[in-house]
């Protein structure tokens, strides 16, 4: 009975050991040494890092295989250490680990028997480990033997293979020289030498040797291995011809085209097609690229195809771009994974956008636009419009349909548009402070304002306004960030306030007031800060800025010129007159006209007579007597030098109330004389 239990227990243990992948034990290095000595085993150590792709591949795809467990678990104490954490850095220094992953076969006394840098598929990797288990092919043994200076050709070959596996470049270079001195061509043709050849790529002496002796290598090494070596190296070299900085790529492709027919590779047509595709791409021949990509069986190497299309995109016509985009359905339908499908959808959408004439506004929610902006590392261009806004319609129908502005915006932005009165428009309008239409907001992928433009414009002018978003000295978002961070430099505040004013942002006045309060008396009257007084939005009636302007008129007159100052003060008075005239009804507000008259006279403006003439005309308008209005105009118009818009407003006041033919003729005479200048 006890024997039966022992057998069952042993079977369970064996199933545990062999029915899983490699059993990496959670041991310190010293604990691993103790266990290795006790069990008379070697240590297999995996030196990895968390960011290393090949390390993850070995951990997740190779060491998890049952075949790997069956090989490693009985032979080794298996441990793994992150070379950047815990005792990893000390072990990396001790064993000179300089690349990842590095695998070490270590004896129980702590000495290294073998070293392998880089992973591989399970069968290939096990064969490399097997060489480390064999004392006479292990790196440590061969190192010592080489130091003695007594190595046969076979041992030199084994040593070179071990050095290549260990990524020992300097020693490998020296051994290469030794091998070249002693090996004959017949030696290099042997199967034992193939592991060295496999490490040499296109253009090397060994690669040329294989090409020149392909039949004999196929016989000695095996057709499958030799053809895979040739195909992979040609394929890699052809791909490299597309890389920036490739040396004489067209000459290299010509050479490959000449070599391929002599090799009889099974997939030779695929390589030839790729050579032709890349030649057409490098020559900028969009038409030929389209033709080649359109052929059947061209979706074997999707990266080469999409790279070719992307490269010639800038040289293709809109019509050619449209045909490129139309090819997308075929490739997307044949995608081998969801990731590849998403990549292809993105690639061919870019071609579709490039083929579009005018701005390509994408039908996306704001959240979708943000996600796309993050993915493509672009900012978002938002057209904030309303259905009733005339300038909005002009931009949509006359400006955004043009090719130049479309190519500019489509290349640099994810373009979307939202009606500010529908859907998510009102919320976006509130979020981005949209107060006039059209407003164009440029938003970063994290959802912050980069720049804002109010009002449209013709193509060239509008592009220049959008280009300001690329300039950190002009982009609104940069100014917002600087202000929030506490920047109160006077020049910055001056620029920021004026930018906000153009955008109808109410905070413009707050910034202007903040600037005004920091200025010295000398600075306030300097030309640099005249805008604080020139813009009535910054110095409205009764404000501290206006009071300062009135109290220091002599200084401002000297700095800016009396005419400029008088014109600025006249603006407020004309605005008051406009407000009175805009009031419905004919009730005479004599006291208001009297107040304005008094203010005009108190200011002693150079254009006092003109302003008083406007006051008299305005008073006549409100009295409602057409003949008196006409008589006043005939008397006062010669004195008036004012904004023609204001004078035309008076005309509207008259014509709205009608008049006799004689009165209209009389008015026409006045208008022709004074309003047509």
PDB file of C-alpha atoms in Angstrom, residues 2 71 85 115 198 304 313 337 454 558 582 585 607:
ATOM      1  CA  UNK A   2       2.797   2.420   0.925  1.00  0.00           C
ATOM      2  CA  UNK A  71      13.288  20.961 -20.671  1.00  0.00           C
ATOM      3  CA  UNK A  85      14.883  46.469  -8.913  1.00  0.00           C
ATOM      4  CA  UNK A 115      25.586  33.437 -21.349  1.00  0.00           C
ATOM      5  CA  UNK A 198      22.853  33.341 -39.886  1.00  0.00           C
ATOM      6  CA  UNK A 304       5.162  48.397 -47.124  1.00  0.00           C
ATOM      7  CA  UNK A 313       0.557  61.179 -50.866  1.00  0.00           C
ATOM      8  CA  UNK A 337      -6.451  41.420 -36.400  1.00  0.00           C
ATOM      9  CA  UNK A 454     -13.705  85.471 -33.623  1.00  0.00           C
ATOM     10  CA  UNK A 558       1.695 116.163 -25.872  1.00  0.00           C
ATOM     11  CA  UNK A 582     -32.286 104.826 -30.670  1.00  0.00           C
ATOM     12  CA  UNK A 585     -40.959 107.541 -29.506  1.00  0.00           C
ATOM     13  CA  UNK A 607     -14.277 119.670 -32.825  1.00  0.00           C
TER      14      UNK A 607
END
